[in-house]
PDB file of C-alpha atoms and ligand atoms in Angstrom:
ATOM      1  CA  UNK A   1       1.791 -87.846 -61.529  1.00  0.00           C
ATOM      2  CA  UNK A   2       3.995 -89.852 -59.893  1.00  0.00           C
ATOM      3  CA  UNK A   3       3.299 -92.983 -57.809  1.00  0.00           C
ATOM      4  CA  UNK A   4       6.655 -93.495 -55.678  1.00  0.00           C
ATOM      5  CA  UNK A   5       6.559 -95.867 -52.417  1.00  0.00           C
ATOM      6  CA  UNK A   6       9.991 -95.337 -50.833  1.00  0.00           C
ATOM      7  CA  UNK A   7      10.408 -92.012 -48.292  1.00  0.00           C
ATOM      8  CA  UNK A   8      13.730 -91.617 -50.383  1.00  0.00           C
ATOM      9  CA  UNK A   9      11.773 -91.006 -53.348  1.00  0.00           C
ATOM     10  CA  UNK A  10       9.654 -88.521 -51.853  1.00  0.00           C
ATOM     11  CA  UNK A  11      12.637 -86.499 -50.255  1.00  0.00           C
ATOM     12  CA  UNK A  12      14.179 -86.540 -54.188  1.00  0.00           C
ATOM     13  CA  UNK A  13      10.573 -85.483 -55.541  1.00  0.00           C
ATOM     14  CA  UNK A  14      10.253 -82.770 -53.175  1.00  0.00           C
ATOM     15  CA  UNK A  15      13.332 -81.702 -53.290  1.00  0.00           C
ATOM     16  CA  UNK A  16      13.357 -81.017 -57.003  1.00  0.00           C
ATOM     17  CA  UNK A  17      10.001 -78.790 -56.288  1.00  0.00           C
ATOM     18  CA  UNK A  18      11.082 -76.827 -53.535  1.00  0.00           C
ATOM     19  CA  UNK A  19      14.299 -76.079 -56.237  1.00  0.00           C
ATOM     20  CA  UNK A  20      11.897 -74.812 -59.020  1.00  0.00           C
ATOM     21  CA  UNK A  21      10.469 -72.867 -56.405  1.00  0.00           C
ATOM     22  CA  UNK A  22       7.085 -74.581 -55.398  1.00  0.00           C
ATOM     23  CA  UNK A  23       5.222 -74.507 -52.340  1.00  0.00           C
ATOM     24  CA  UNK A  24       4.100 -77.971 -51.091  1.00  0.00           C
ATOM     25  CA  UNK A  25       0.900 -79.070 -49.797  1.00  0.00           C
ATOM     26  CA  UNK A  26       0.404 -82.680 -48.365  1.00  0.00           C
ATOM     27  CA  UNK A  27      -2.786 -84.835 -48.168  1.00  0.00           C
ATOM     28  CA  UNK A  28      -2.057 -87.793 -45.952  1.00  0.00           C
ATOM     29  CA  UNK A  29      -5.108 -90.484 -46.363  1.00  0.00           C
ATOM     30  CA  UNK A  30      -5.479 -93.728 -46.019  1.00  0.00           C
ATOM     31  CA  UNK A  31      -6.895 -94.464 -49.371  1.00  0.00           C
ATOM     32  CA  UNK A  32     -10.514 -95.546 -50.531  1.00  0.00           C
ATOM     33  CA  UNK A  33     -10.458 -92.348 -51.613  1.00  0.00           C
ATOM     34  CA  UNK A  34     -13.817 -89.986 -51.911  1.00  0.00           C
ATOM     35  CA  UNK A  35     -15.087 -86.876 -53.059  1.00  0.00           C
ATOM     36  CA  UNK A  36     -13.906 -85.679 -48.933  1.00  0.00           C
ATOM     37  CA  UNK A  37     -10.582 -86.393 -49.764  1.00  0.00           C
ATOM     38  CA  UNK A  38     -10.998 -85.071 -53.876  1.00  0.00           C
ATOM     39  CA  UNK A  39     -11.738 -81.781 -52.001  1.00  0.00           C
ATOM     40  CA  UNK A  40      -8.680 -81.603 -49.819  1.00  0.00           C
ATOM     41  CA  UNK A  41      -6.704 -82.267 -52.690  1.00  0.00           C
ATOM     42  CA  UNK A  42      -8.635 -79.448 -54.841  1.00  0.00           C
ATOM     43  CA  UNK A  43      -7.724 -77.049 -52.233  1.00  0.00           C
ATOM     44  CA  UNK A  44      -4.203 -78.133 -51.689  1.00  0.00           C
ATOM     45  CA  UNK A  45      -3.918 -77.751 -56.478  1.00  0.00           C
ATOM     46  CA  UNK A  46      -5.338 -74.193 -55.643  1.00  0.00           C
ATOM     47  CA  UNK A  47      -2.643 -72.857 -52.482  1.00  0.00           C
ATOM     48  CA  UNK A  48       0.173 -74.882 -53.514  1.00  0.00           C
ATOM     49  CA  UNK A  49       2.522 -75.473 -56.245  1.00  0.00           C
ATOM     50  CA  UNK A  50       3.743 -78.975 -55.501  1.00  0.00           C
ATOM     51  CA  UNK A  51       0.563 -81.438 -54.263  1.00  0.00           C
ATOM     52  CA  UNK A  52       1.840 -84.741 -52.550  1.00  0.00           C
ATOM     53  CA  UNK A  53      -0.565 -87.020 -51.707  1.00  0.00           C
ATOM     54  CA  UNK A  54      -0.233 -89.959 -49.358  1.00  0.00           C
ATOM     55  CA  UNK A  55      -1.716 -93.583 -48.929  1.00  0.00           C
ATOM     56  CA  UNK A  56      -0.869 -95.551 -45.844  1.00  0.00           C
ATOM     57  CA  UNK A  57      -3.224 -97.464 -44.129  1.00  0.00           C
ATOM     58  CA  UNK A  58      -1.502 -97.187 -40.617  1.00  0.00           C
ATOM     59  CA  UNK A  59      -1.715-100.423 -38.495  1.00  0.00           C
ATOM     60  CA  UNK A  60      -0.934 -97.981 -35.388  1.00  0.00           C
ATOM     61  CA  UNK A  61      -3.698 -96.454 -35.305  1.00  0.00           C
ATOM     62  CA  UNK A  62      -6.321 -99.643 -35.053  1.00  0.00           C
ATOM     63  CA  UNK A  63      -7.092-101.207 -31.760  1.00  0.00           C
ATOM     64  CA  UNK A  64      -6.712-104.852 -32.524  1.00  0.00           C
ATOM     65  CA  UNK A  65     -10.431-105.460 -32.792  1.00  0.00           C
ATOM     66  CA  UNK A  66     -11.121-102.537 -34.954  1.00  0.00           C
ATOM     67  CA  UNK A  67     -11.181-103.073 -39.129  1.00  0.00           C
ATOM     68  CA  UNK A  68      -7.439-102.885 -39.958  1.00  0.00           C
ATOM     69  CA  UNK A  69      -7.814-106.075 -41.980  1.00  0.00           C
ATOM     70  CA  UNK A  70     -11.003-105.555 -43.703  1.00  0.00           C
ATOM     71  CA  UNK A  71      -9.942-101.785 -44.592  1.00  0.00           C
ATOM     72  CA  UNK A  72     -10.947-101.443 -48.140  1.00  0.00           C
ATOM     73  CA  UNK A  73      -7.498-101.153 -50.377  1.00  0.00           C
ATOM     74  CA  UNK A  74      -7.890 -99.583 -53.602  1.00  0.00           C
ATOM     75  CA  UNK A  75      -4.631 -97.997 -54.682  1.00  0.00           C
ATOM     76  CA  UNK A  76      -5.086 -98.697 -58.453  1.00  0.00           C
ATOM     77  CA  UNK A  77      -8.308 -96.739 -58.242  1.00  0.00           C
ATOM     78  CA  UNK A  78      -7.255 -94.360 -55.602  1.00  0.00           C
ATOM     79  CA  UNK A  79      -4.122 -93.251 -58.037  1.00  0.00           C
ATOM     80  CA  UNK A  80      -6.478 -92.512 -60.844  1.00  0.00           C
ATOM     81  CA  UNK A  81      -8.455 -90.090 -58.955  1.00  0.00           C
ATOM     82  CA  UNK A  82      -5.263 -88.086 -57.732  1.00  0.00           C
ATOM     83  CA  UNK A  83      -3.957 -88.152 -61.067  1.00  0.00           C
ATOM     84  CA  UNK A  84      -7.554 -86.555 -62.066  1.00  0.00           C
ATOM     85  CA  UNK A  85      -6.773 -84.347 -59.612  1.00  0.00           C
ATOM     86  CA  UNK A  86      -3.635 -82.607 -60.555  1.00  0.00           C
ATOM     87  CA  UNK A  87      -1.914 -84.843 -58.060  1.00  0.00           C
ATOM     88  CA  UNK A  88       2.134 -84.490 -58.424  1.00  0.00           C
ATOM     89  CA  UNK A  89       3.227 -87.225 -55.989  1.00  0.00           C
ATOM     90  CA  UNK A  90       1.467 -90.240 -54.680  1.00  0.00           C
ATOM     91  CA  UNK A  91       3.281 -91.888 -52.083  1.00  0.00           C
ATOM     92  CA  UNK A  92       1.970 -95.295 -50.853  1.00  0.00           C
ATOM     93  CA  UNK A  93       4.289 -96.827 -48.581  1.00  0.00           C
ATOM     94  CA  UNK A  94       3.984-100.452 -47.516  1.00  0.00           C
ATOM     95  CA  UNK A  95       4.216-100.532 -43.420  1.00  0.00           C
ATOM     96  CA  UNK A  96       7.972-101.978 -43.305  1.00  0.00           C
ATOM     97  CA  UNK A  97       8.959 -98.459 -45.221  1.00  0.00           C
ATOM     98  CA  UNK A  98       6.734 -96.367 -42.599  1.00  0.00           C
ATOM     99  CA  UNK A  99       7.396 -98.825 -39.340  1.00  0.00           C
ATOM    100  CA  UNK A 100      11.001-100.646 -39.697  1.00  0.00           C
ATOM    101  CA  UNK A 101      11.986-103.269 -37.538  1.00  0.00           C
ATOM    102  CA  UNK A 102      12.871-101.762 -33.713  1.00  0.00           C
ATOM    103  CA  UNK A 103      11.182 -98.387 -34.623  1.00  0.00           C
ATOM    104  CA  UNK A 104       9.780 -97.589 -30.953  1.00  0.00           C
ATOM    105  CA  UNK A 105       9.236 -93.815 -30.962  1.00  0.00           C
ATOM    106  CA  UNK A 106       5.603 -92.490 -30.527  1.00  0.00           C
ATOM    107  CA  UNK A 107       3.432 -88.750 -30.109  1.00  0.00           C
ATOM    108  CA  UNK A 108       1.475 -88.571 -27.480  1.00  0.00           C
ATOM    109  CA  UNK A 109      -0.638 -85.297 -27.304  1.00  0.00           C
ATOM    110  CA  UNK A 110      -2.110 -84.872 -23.977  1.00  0.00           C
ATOM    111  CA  UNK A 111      -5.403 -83.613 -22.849  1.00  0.00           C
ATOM    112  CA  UNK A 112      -7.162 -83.775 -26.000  1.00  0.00           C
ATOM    113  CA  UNK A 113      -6.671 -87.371 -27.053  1.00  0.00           C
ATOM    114  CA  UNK A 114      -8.093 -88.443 -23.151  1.00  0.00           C
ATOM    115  CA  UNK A 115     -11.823 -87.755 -24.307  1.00  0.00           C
ATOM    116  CA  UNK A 116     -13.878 -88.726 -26.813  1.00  0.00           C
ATOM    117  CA  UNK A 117     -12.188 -90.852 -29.382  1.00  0.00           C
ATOM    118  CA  UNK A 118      -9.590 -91.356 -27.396  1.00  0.00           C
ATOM    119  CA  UNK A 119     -11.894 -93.105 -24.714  1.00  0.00           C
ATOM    120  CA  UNK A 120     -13.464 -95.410 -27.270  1.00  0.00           C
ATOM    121  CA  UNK A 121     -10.405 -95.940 -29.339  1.00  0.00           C
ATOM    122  CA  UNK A 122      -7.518 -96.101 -26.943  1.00  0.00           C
ATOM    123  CA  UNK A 123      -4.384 -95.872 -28.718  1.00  0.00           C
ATOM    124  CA  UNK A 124      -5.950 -94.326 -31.957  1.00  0.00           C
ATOM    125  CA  UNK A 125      -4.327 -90.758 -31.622  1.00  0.00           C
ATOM    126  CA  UNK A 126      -0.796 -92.183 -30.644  1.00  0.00           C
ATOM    127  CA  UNK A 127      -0.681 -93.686 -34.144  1.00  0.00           C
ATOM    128  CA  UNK A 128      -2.822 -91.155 -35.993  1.00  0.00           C
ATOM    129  CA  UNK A 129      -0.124 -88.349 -34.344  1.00  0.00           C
ATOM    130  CA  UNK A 130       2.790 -90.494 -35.160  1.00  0.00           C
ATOM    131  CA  UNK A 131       1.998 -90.991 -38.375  1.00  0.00           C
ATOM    132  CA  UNK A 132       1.399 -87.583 -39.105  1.00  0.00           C
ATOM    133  CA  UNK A 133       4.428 -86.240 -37.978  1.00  0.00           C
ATOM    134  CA  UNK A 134       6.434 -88.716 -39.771  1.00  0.00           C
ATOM    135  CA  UNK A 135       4.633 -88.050 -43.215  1.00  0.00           C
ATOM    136  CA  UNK A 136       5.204 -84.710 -42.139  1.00  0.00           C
ATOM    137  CA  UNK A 137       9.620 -84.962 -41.601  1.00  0.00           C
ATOM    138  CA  UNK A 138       9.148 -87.188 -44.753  1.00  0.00           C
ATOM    139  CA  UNK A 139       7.327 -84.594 -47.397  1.00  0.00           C
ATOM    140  CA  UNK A 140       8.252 -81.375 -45.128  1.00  0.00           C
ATOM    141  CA  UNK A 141       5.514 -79.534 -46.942  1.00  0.00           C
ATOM    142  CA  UNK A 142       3.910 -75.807 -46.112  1.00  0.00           C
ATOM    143  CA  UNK A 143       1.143 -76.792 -45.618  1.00  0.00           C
ATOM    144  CA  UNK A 144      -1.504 -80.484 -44.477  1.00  0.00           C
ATOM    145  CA  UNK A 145      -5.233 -80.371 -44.959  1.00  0.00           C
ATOM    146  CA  UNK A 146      -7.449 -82.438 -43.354  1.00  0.00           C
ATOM    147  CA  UNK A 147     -11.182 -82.513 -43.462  1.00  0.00           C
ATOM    148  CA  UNK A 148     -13.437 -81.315 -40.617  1.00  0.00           C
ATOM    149  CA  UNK A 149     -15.612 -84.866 -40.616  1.00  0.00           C
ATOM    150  CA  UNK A 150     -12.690 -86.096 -37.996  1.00  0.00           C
ATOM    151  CA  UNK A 151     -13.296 -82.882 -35.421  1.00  0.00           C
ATOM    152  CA  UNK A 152     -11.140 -84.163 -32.701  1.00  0.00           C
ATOM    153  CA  UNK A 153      -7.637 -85.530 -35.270  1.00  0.00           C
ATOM    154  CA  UNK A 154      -7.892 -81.963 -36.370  1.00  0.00           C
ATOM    155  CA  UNK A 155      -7.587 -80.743 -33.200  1.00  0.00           C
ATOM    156  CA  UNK A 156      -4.880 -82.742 -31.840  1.00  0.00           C
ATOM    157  CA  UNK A 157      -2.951 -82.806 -34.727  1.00  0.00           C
ATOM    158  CA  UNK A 158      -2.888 -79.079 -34.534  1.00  0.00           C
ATOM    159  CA  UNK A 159      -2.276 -78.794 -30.812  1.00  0.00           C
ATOM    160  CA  UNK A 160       0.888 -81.383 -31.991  1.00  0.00           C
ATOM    161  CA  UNK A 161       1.763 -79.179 -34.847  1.00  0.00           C
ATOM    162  CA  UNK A 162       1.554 -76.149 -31.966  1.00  0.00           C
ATOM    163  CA  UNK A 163       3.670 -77.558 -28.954  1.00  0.00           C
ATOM    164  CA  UNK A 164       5.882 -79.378 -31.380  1.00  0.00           C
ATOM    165  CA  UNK A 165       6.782 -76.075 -33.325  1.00  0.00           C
ATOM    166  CA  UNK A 166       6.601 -78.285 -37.027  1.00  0.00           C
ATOM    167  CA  UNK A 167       6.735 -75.601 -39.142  1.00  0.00           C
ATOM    168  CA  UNK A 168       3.418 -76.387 -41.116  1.00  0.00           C
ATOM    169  CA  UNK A 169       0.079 -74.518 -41.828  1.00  0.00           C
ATOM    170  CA  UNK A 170      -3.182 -77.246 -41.202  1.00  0.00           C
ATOM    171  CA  UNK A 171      -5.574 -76.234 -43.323  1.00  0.00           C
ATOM    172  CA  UNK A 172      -8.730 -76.961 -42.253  1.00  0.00           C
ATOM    173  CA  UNK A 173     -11.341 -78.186 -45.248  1.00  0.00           C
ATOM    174  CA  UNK A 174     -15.538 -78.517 -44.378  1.00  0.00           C
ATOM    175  CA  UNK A 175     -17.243 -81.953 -44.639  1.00  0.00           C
ATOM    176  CA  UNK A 176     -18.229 -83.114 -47.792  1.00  0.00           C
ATOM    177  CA  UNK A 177     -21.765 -85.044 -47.869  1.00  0.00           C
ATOM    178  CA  UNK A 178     -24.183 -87.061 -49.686  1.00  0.00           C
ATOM    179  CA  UNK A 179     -27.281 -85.932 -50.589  1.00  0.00           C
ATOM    180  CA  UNK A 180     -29.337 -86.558 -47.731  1.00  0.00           C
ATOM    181  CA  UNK A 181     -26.666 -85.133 -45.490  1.00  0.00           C
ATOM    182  CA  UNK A 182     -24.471 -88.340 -44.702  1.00  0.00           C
ATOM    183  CA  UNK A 183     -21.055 -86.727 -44.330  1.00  0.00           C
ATOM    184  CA  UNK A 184     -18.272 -89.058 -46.952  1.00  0.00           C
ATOM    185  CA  UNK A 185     -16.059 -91.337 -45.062  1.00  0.00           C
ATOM    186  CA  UNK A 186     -14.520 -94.297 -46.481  1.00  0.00           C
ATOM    187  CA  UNK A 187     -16.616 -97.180 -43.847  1.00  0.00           C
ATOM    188  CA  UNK A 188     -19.990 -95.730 -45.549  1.00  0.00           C
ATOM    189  CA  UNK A 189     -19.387 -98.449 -48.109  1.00  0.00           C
ATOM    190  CA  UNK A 190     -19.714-101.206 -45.099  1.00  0.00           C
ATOM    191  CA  UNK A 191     -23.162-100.009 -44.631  1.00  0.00           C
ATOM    192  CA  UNK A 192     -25.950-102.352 -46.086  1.00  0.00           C
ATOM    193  CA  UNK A 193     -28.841-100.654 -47.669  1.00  0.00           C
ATOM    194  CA  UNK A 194     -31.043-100.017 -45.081  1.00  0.00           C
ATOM    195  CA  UNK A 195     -28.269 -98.750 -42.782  1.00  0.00           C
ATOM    196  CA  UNK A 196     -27.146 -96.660 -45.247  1.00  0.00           C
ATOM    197  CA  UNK A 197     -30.527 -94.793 -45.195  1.00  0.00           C
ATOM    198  CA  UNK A 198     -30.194 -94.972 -41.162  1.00  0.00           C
ATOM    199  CA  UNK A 199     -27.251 -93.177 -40.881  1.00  0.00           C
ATOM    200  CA  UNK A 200     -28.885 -90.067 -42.279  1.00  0.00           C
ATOM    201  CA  UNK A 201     -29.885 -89.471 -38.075  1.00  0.00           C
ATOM    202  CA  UNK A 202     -26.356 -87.995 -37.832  1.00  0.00           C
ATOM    203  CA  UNK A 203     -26.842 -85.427 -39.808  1.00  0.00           C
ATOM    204  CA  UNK A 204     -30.905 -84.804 -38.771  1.00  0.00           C
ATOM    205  CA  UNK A 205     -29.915 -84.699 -34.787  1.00  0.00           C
ATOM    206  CA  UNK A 206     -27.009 -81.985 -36.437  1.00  0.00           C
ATOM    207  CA  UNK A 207     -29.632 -80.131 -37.788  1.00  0.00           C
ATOM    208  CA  UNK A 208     -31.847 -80.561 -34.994  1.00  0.00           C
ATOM    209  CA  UNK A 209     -29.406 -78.935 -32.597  1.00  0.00           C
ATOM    210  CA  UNK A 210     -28.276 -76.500 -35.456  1.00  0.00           C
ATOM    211  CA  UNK A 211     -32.281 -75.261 -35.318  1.00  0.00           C
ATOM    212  CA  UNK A 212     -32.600 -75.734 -31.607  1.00  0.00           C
ATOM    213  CA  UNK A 213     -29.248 -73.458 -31.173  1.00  0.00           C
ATOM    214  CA  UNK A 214     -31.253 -71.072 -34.099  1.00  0.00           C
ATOM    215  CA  UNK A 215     -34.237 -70.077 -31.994  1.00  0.00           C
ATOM    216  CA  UNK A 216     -32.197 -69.507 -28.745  1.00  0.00           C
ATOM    217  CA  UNK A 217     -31.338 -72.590 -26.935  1.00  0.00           C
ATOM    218  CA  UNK A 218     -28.209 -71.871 -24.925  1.00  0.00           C
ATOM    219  CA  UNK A 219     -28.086 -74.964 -22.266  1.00  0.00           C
ATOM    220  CA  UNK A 220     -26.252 -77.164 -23.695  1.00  0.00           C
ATOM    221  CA  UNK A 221     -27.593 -80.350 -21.834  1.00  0.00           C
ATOM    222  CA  UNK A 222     -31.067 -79.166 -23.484  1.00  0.00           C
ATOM    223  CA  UNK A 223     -29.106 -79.650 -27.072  1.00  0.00           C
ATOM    224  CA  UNK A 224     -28.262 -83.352 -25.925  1.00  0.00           C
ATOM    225  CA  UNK A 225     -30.840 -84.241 -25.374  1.00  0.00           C
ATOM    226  CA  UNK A 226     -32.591 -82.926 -28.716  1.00  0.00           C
ATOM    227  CA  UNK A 227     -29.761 -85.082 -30.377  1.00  0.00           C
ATOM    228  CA  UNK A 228     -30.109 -87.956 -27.795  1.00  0.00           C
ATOM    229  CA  UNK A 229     -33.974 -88.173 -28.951  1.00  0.00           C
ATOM    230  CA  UNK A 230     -33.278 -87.573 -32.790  1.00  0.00           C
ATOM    231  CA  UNK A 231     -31.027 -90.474 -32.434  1.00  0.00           C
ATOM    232  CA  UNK A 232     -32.666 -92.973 -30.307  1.00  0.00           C
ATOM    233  CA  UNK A 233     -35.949 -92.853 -32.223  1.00  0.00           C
ATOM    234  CA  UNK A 234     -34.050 -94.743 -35.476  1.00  0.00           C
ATOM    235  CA  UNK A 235     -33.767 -98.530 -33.846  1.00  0.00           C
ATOM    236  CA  UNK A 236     -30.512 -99.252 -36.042  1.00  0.00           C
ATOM    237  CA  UNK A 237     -28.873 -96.202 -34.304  1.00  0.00           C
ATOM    238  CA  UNK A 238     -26.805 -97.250 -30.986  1.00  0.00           C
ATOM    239  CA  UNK A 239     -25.163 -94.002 -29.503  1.00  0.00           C
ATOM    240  CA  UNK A 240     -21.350 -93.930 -28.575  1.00  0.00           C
ATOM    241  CA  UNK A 241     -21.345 -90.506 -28.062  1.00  0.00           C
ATOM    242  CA  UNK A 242     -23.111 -87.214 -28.205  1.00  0.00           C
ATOM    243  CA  UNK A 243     -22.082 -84.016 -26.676  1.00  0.00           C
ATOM    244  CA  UNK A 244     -22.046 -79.818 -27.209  1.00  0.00           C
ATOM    245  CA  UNK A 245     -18.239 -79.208 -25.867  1.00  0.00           C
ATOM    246  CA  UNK A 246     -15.754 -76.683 -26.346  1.00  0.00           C
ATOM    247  CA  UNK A 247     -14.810 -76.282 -29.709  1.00  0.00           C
ATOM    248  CA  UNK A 248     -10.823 -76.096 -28.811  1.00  0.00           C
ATOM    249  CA  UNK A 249     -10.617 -77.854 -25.240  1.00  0.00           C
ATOM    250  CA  UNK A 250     -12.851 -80.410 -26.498  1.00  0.00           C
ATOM    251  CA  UNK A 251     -14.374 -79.917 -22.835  1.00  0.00           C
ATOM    252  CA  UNK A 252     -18.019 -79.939 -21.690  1.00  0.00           C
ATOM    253  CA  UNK A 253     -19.724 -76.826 -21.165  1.00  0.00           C
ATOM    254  CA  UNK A 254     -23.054 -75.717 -19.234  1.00  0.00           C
ATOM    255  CA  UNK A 255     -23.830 -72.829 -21.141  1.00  0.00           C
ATOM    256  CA  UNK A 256     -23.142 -72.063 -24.979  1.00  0.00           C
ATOM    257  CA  UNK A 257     -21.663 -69.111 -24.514  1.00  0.00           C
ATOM    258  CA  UNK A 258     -18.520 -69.601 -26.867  1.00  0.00           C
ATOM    259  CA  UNK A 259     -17.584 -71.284 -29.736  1.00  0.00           C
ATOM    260  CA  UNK A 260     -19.081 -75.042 -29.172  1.00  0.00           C
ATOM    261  CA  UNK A 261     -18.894 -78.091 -31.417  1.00  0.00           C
ATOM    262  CA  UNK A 262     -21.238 -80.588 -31.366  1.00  0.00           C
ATOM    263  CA  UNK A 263     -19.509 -84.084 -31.982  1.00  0.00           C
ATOM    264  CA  UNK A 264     -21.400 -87.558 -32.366  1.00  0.00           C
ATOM    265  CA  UNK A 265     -20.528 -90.788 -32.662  1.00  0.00           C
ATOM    266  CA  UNK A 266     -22.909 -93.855 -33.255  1.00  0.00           C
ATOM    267  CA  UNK A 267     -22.866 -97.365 -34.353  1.00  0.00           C
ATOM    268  CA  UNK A 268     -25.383 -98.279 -37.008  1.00  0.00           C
ATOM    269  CA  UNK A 269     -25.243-101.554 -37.364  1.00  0.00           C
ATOM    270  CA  UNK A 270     -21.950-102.695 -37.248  1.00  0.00           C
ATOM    271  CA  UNK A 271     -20.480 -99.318 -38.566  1.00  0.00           C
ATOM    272  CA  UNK A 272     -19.150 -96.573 -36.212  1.00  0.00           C
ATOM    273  CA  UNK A 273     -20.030 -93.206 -37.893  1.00  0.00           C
ATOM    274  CA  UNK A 274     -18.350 -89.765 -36.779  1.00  0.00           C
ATOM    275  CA  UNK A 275     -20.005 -86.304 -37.232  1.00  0.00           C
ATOM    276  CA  UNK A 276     -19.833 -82.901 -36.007  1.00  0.00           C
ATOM    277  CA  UNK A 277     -21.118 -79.321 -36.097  1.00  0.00           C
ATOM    278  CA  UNK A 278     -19.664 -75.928 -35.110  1.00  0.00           C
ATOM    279  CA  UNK A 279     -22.453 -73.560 -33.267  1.00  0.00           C
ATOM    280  CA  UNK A 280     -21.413 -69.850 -32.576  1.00  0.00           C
ATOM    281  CA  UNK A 281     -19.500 -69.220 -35.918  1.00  0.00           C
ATOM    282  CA  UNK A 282     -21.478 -69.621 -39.458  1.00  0.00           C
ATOM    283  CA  UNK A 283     -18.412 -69.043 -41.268  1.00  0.00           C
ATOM    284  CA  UNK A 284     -16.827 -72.438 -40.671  1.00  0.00           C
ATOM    285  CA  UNK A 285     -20.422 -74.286 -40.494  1.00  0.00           C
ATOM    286  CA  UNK A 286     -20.807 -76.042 -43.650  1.00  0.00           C
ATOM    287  CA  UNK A 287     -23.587 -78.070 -45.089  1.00  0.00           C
ATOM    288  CA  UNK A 288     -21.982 -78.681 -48.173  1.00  0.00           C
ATOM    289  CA  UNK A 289     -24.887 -80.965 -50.282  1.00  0.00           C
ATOM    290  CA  UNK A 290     -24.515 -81.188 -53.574  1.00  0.00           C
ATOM    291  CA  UNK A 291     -26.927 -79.725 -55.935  1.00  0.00           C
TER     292      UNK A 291
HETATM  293  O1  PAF B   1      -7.879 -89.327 -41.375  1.00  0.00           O
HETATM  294  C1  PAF B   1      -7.182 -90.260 -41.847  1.00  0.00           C
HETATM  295  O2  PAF B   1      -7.410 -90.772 -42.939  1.00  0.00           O
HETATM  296  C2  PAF B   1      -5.998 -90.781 -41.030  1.00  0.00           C
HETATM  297  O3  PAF B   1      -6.268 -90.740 -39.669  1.00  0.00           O
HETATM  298  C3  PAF B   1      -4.687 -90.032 -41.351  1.00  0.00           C
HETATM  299  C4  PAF B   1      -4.768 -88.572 -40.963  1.00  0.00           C
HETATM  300  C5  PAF B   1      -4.365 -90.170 -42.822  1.00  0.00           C
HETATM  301  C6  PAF B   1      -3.537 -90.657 -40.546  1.00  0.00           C
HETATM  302  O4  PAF B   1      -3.378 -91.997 -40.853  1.00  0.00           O
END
């Protein structure tokens, strides 16, 4: 594997693959890497010939009081598990490389980005799309995978992929969780030990609605408030949000009638924790615990 940090590199590295005849797959994280972001990369080794991965922690996508600073950095560790992986390319740019001085040119997706995260996190998707795309010009690959854990960057980054015409597959790869449920993220490891075994009420108010949706429920107020009651009954647990919308719009809905995703976010303790569930199609609804 090689660790390169310059977009130059990258371009050279690529280039040479695309000559031998490779397709290329991209992973873009930023770092503190888990057995989430293992998987992406496992099924980026098994579509594609050429597997870039990249580490940037992107200052444009943290509101100024969000954990930017404190965002654990772990690139010596972080390389040894892509090189585990099969990894060909690590690129870990520092933020002159990605951002140079007067660079003033930003993605905004519409629609999407206006609910949700992009209420409690204003700004977050302007940097998380900006980003993107650039990693995206930079590696050109065939194909990006993301995880489903982060329901709503999935879906605008492929709405930007869409109106944008980048000529790129998004793969789409299922949550990866603990044991108990707790899908991986990289702020788990902020949790102290009894909030760690709090934040195990995203995944039961998941299940909840999963079994609620099971035996016939179809009002989808009914379903929040299943998950409002799963959720207020831990005392650790504050509730940012938690709603049965649209699985593409992202929209509310009265009755679940179509494709609907149920998408949570909640504070436990000081740690905001993202989760989500697709009702209306088993194929893509995974509860992947390990054995
Ligand atoms: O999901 C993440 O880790 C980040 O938002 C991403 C997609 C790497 C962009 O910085």
């Amino acid at each position: 594997m090689r660790l390169v940090h310059t977009i130059a590199q990258v371009r050279e590295a690529v280039a040479d693959a695309r000559r031998l005849g490779s397709t290329i797959g991209l992973v873009p994280t930023m770092g503190a890497l888990h057995e989430g972001h293992l998987s992406l990369m496992r099924q980026s080794r098994r579509q594609c010939g050429f597997v870039a991965v990249s580490i940037f922690i992107n200052p444009t996508q943290f509101a100024p009081s969000e954990d930017f600073a404190s965002y654990p950095r772990t690139l010596d560790d972080d390389a040894q598990k892509c090189e585990q992986e099969g990894v060909d390319l690590l690129f870990a740019p520092n933020a002159l490389e990605m951002y140079p001085q007067g660079f003033d040119s930003w993605i905004e997706v519409g629609g999407l980005t206006s609910l949700l995260e992009g209420v409690s996190r204003p700004g977050h998707f302007r940097g998380v799309g900006t980003v993107c795309l650039k990693l995206f010009n930079i590696s050109q690959p065939d194909r990006a995978y993301f995880g489903q854990k982060d329901y709503q960057q999935l879906q605008v980054i492929k709405k930007m992929v869409s109106d944008l015409n980048a000529p790129i597959e998004i793969v789409t790869v299922e949550t990866q969780r603990e044991h108990d449920g707790l899908a991986l993220s990289s702020r788990n490891r902020y949790l102290s030990k009894v909030e760690r075994q709090a934040a195990t009420v995203l995944y039961q108010a998941l299940q909840a609605a999963q079994a609620e949706y099971a035996s016939g429920q179809r009002d989808s107020s009914a379903l929040e408030q299943v998950i409002h009651s799963v959720i207020t009954a831990q005392p650790l647990a504050e509730i940012d949000y938690a709603v049965v919308v649209d699985a593409d719009t992202l929209l509310p809905v009265d009755t679940i009638d179509r494709r609907v995703v149920v998408l949570l976010a909640v504070r436990v303790g000081l740690t905001r924790l993202i989760d989500n569930i697709i009702l209306n199609n088993d194929a893509t609804n995974n509860w992947i615990i390990p054995d």
